[in-house]
Amino acid sequence: MDLFKFFSRNKGSSKDVAKDRLKLILVHDRVNCGTQVLEMLKNDIIKVISNYMEIDEEGLDIQISQADSENTGEKLPTLYANIPIKSMKKRT
Amino acid sequence: MSEVIVITSGKGGVGKTTTSANLGTGLAVLGKKVCLVDADIGLRNLDVILGLENRIVYDLIDVIEGNCRLKQALIKDKRYSTLFLLPAAQTKDKSAVSEEQMKKLCTELKEEFDFIIIDCPAGIEQGFKNAIAGADRAIVVTTPEVSAVRDADRVIGLLEANDLKSPALILNRIRIEMVKRGDMMAVEDVTEILGVDIIGLVPDDEHIVVSSNRGEPAVLSDTSKAGQAYRDITKRLCGEEVPFMSFEENSGFFSKVKKLFSSSK
């Protein structure tokens, strides 16, 4: 019994894992946006931003998550992008 | 006033047919005139759960194609005279029926019965579309698992897009000891994610297997926990307010047994 407790404490309860995974899956299901679309979007964003600045493509993180809408307080799917900038491009 | 209720889930194997059989039988116990419709063309099973598999002469397709009258295809239950089954065809497939034909069938059944319960096939293709076509309301069955909840969410979206607003949820196969351990999502977790109202909480119960072996729905058993849960749902369907079953009592019993074992060590 103690052994079980030890393990469950270490890993956290599996229901929380299930819940977190579900939330993420459903955000994608509901907006009908698969990883493929996200990958295409990511590449397009890189293309556009690269016109203006040099970005760290390795550190780039784009995902859809759920966020509270400022107006209604409703949960809405939100595109979240974290794009580290290396340097600005010199304008010619 | 009669009502057509479709029992659906998206995912297979979560208990649609068992739920349909138990709710239909439970409503008949309450004196309602009930018709159970097996919409799973090609994979009929509702007859087996009800123990009526030997009585089938005509089926849903025969009615729709005009090979027989509706009344000829309806099979009267062994136990309750107000309960009838319209079995699915086993030799045809889902494309043998159209949404319009199902609507017409439901309208016809509504003249005779208080409740028409439609057992929807798994999936979201033609069979699903047919099953929901004539429904007034929907009940979504799910289990506390990631895949089942995901499919339930998908189905809820499709139901709402087809004017079946605010479907009610039955959370099936709850294992309270796992919920307590934090290894199974609790009711609140599932409702928070799906954002729909709960109409029933059904514990995981060995009795369901026994009752399907025998062809006698668990709702008729006084000792089955799941049977009690189904009785509560049928009352809710009739508009009665019934508090949700306390799972605490159950766990109290388990903890007593556990204590008994640990003290004997």
XYZ file of C-alpha atoms in Angstrom:
357
model
C 0.000 0.000 0.000
C 2.733 2.435 0.948
C 4.555 1.526 -2.181
C 1.508 2.571 -4.206
C 1.292 5.840 -2.349
C 4.950 6.433 -3.021
C 4.454 5.950 -6.742
C 1.288 7.948 -7.016
C 2.879 10.839 -5.135
C 5.836 10.743 -7.444
C 3.906 10.773 -10.680
C 0.862 12.782 -9.642
C -2.571 11.308 -10.052
C -3.235 9.900 -13.507
C -6.655 11.543 -13.641
C -4.995 14.955 -13.783
C -2.863 13.745 -16.660
C -6.032 12.519 -18.392
C -7.774 15.829 -17.819
C -4.882 17.912 -19.100
C -4.492 15.754 -22.195
C -8.212 15.851 -22.881
C -8.366 19.621 -22.602
C -5.605 20.011 -25.138
C -7.080 17.405 -27.491
C -10.499 19.049 -27.363
C -9.158 22.521 -28.028
C -7.690 21.169 -31.259
C -10.765 19.047 -32.093
C -13.141 21.932 -31.550
C -11.321 24.396 -33.778
C -10.664 21.585 -36.207
C -6.954 22.366 -36.348
C -4.603 19.429 -36.492
C -0.868 19.348 -36.009
C -0.398 19.471 -39.761
C -2.257 22.757 -40.084
C -0.361 24.104 -37.111
C 2.930 23.152 -38.735
C 1.956 24.951 -41.953
C 0.891 27.982 -39.947
C 4.191 27.927 -38.093
C 6.192 27.897 -41.325
C 4.164 30.775 -42.741
C 4.638 32.823 -39.598
C 8.391 32.216 -39.744
C 8.418 33.350 -43.366
C 6.600 36.600 -42.630
C 8.511 37.499 -39.502
C 11.837 36.688 -41.141
C 11.249 39.612 -43.456
C 11.689 41.906 -40.489
C 13.742 40.122 -37.886
C 15.946 37.152 -37.310
C 14.228 34.672 -35.051
C 15.342 31.641 -33.137
C 13.497 28.908 -35.018
C 14.527 26.261 -32.523
C 12.998 28.146 -29.644
C 9.796 28.925 -31.496
C 6.668 27.624 -29.817
C 3.203 27.787 -31.341
C 0.162 26.147 -29.832
C -3.550 26.508 -29.436
C -4.739 26.702 -25.869
C -7.807 27.793 -24.010
C -7.926 31.330 -22.661
C -10.590 33.500 -21.059
C -12.019 36.059 -23.395
C -11.549 39.589 -22.016
C -15.003 40.698 -23.080
C -17.267 37.838 -22.110
C -15.120 35.798 -19.738
C -15.931 32.817 -21.938
C -13.291 30.196 -22.620
C -12.051 30.601 -26.163
C -9.454 28.770 -28.177
C -6.435 31.044 -28.489
C -3.408 30.868 -30.702
C -0.360 31.243 -28.545
C 2.998 31.995 -30.128
C 6.301 32.416 -28.381
C 8.886 33.653 -30.871
C 12.346 34.506 -29.578
C 13.990 37.324 -31.581
C 17.708 37.114 -32.254
C 18.108 40.431 -33.953
C 16.329 42.982 -36.122
C 17.023 42.916 -39.788
C 18.676 45.984 -41.199
C 16.302 47.745 -43.486
C 17.759 48.337 -46.877
C -47.004 13.812 -24.919
C -44.537 11.425 -26.404
C -40.827 11.828 -26.802
C -38.160 10.324 -29.041
C -34.849 9.943 -27.211
C -31.682 8.884 -28.993
C -28.927 7.170 -26.983
C -25.572 7.937 -28.562
C -21.860 8.134 -27.719
C -19.583 8.295 -30.732
C -17.237 5.694 -29.313
C -18.270 2.061 -29.358
C -18.404 -0.159 -26.311
C -19.263 2.482 -23.737
C -22.719 1.046 -23.024
C -25.243 2.539 -25.456
C -27.168 -0.680 -25.980
C -27.131 -1.590 -22.286
C -28.315 1.915 -21.451
C -31.084 1.773 -24.067
C -32.312 -1.609 -22.822
C -32.290 -0.536 -19.189
C -33.939 2.842 -19.722
C -36.596 1.317 -21.965
C -37.359 -1.460 -19.496
C -37.211 0.964 -16.567
C -39.743 3.263 -18.203
C -42.036 0.303 -18.884
C -41.785 -0.649 -15.200
C -43.082 2.845 -14.436
C -46.092 2.049 -16.621
C -45.050 3.970 -19.719
C -45.651 2.710 -23.239
C -42.165 2.301 -24.643
C -40.730 1.364 -28.019
C -37.041 0.526 -28.224
C -35.628 1.000 -31.711
C -32.367 -0.689 -32.649
C -30.840 1.659 -35.235
C -27.619 -0.311 -35.485
C -28.433 -1.838 -38.878
C -26.160 -4.783 -39.631
C -24.986 -5.192 -36.032
C -28.144 -5.681 -34.024
C -27.733 -6.430 -30.336
C -30.538 -4.794 -28.435
C -32.661 -7.927 -28.965
C -30.011 -10.032 -27.241
C -29.687 -7.712 -24.246
C -33.457 -7.902 -23.814
C -33.572 -11.680 -24.349
C -35.874 -11.319 -27.362
C -33.573 -12.680 -30.060
C -35.760 -15.709 -30.767
C -38.866 -13.715 -31.526
C -37.720 -11.627 -34.452
C -39.703 -12.059 -37.636
C -39.597 -8.643 -39.289
C -37.228 -5.751 -38.721
C -36.828 -2.002 -39.183
C -35.869 -2.340 -42.845
C -38.931 -4.482 -43.545
C -41.084 -1.692 -42.121
C -39.324 1.007 -44.104
C -39.436 -0.972 -47.339
C -43.092 -1.797 -46.780
C -42.629 -5.581 -46.510
C -44.768 -5.539 -43.380
C -46.835 -3.200 -41.260
C -45.171 -1.459 -38.332
C -47.223 -3.413 -35.797
C -46.116 -6.720 -37.297
C -42.462 -5.895 -36.722
C -42.852 -4.763 -33.119
C -41.857 -7.464 -30.633
C -43.628 -7.437 -27.298
C -41.344 -7.846 -24.279
C -41.577 -11.067 -22.249
C -42.026 -9.299 -18.941
C -43.752 -5.987 -19.626
C -46.741 -5.677 -21.917
C -46.124 -1.973 -22.576
C -42.557 -2.521 -23.816
C -41.847 -3.211 -27.484
C -38.739 -3.652 -29.599
C -38.267 -2.726 -33.225
C -35.186 -4.774 -34.133
C -32.496 -3.775 -36.611
C -31.930 -5.745 -39.790
C -28.918 -8.005 -39.629
C -28.447 -8.565 -43.352
C -28.511 -4.959 -44.592
C -26.234 -2.029 -43.865
C -26.676 1.551 -42.713
C -27.216 2.886 -46.223
C -30.512 0.958 -46.480
C -32.216 3.721 -44.463
C -32.474 7.448 -45.048
C -32.923 10.271 -42.552
C -36.333 11.085 -44.016
C -37.499 7.496 -43.553
C -36.370 7.510 -39.924
C -38.219 10.764 -39.277
C -41.382 9.272 -40.729
C -40.971 6.130 -38.641
C -40.528 8.189 -35.454
C -43.650 10.236 -36.205
C -45.615 7.020 -36.648
C -44.269 5.529 -33.413
C -45.101 8.695 -31.486
C -48.783 8.067 -32.085
C -48.580 4.790 -30.182
C -45.947 5.263 -27.509
C -45.000 7.590 -24.629
C -41.291 7.028 -25.144
C -39.348 5.952 -28.193
C -35.752 5.094 -27.313
C -33.354 4.833 -30.238
C -30.150 2.866 -29.789
C -27.663 4.661 -32.028
C -24.746 2.830 -33.674
C -21.179 3.843 -32.853
C -19.518 6.344 -35.159
C -20.691 9.608 -36.705
C -21.531 8.448 -40.216
C -24.855 7.634 -41.890
C -26.023 5.313 -39.100
C -25.612 8.115 -36.579
C -27.349 10.629 -38.826
C -30.286 8.245 -39.293
C -30.574 7.540 -35.579
C -30.714 11.211 -34.588
C -32.930 12.327 -37.492
C -36.260 11.828 -35.734
C -35.134 12.481 -32.161
C -36.549 15.151 -29.850
C -33.703 14.890 -27.375
C -30.398 13.100 -27.014
C -28.608 11.286 -24.239
C -24.859 10.903 -24.610
C -23.221 7.955 -22.867
C -19.553 8.122 -21.966
C -17.090 6.514 -19.603
C -14.433 8.404 -17.613
C -11.721 7.720 -20.185
C -9.890 10.133 -22.463
C -10.988 8.481 -25.721
C -14.648 8.157 -24.715
C -14.888 11.744 -23.459
C -13.208 13.034 -26.578
C -15.721 11.235 -28.793
C -18.574 12.410 -26.580
C -17.431 15.997 -27.145
C -17.441 15.471 -30.880
C -20.911 13.954 -30.787
C -22.276 16.751 -28.588
C -21.052 19.233 -31.197
C -22.753 17.282 -33.989
C -25.996 16.948 -32.022
C -26.116 20.663 -31.364
C -25.444 21.368 -35.030
C -28.478 19.176 -35.796
C -30.799 21.084 -33.468
C -30.564 18.633 -30.599
C -29.611 21.297 -28.102
C -28.300 20.564 -24.610
C -27.975 16.776 -24.713
C -27.857 15.084 -21.303
C -24.906 13.005 -20.219
C -24.733 9.570 -18.620
C -21.375 8.822 -17.074
C -21.050 5.056 -17.193
C -18.729 2.521 -15.538
C -17.589 4.739 -12.704
C -15.163 2.981 -10.391
C -15.346 4.911 -7.190
C -12.237 3.387 -5.624
C -10.224 4.559 -8.638
C -11.802 8.022 -8.509
C -10.819 8.278 -4.842
C -7.288 7.203 -5.629
C -7.121 9.929 -8.264
C -6.763 7.416 -11.067
C -10.125 8.037 -12.705
C -11.784 11.279 -13.689
C -14.659 12.209 -11.404
C -18.071 13.462 -12.540
C -17.025 17.079 -12.006
C -13.953 16.617 -14.192
C -16.019 15.255 -17.066
C -18.813 17.850 -16.821
C -16.255 20.641 -16.594
C -14.705 19.463 -19.841
C -17.898 18.708 -21.762
C -20.063 21.484 -20.361
C -23.325 19.499 -20.397
C -25.814 18.440 -17.737
C -25.632 15.023 -16.129
C -28.724 12.856 -16.134
C -27.154 9.725 -14.720
C -24.141 8.288 -12.929
C -23.785 4.559 -13.388
C -21.243 2.601 -11.352
C -19.196 -0.162 -12.924
C -21.116 -3.274 -11.978
C -20.454 -6.976 -12.585
C -24.184 -7.447 -12.605
C -24.334 -5.873 -16.075
C -22.390 -8.827 -17.475
C -24.619 -11.300 -15.659
C -27.750 -9.573 -16.892
C -26.538 -9.552 -20.493
C -25.712 -13.248 -20.134
C -29.282 -13.880 -19.082
C -30.995 -11.357 -21.324
C -32.581 -9.618 -18.331
C -31.837 -5.903 -17.958
C -30.154 -4.958 -14.661
C -32.802 -2.326 -14.005
C -35.051 -5.201 -12.886
C -32.606 -6.325 -10.211
C -32.930 -4.951 -6.686
C -29.372 -5.827 -5.796
C -27.624 -4.259 -8.785
C -26.071 -0.841 -8.161
C -26.163 -0.054 -11.860
C -29.796 -1.152 -11.921
C -30.571 1.395 -9.201
C -28.765 4.071 -11.200
C -30.885 3.251 -14.269
C -34.084 3.363 -12.208
C -33.084 6.846 -11.058
C -32.519 7.962 -14.652
C -35.931 6.693 -15.791
C -37.563 8.722 -13.029
C -35.614 11.786 -14.150
C -36.806 11.190 -17.704
C -40.359 11.326 -16.379
C -39.635 14.700 -14.826
C -39.063 13.593 -11.254
C -36.196 15.116 -9.303
C -34.055 12.326 -7.961
C -30.838 13.004 -6.041
C -27.736 11.357 -7.473
C -26.723 8.089 -5.929
C -24.220 8.422 -3.146
C -21.121 6.472 -3.948
C -19.918 7.076 -0.396
C -21.999 4.294 1.060
C -20.405 1.917 -1.354
C -16.889 2.970 -0.465
C -17.843 2.798 3.215
C -18.555 -0.821 2.668
C -15.291 -1.294 0.838
C -13.278 0.425 3.501
C -14.945 -1.766 6.112
C -13.946 -4.840 4.171
C -10.478 -3.446 3.745
C -10.240 -2.805 7.486
C -11.410 -6.332 8.145
C -8.628 -7.672 5.979
C -5.926 -5.438 7.344
C -6.828 -6.264 10.957
C -6.708 -9.975 10.255
C -3.159 -9.759 8.985
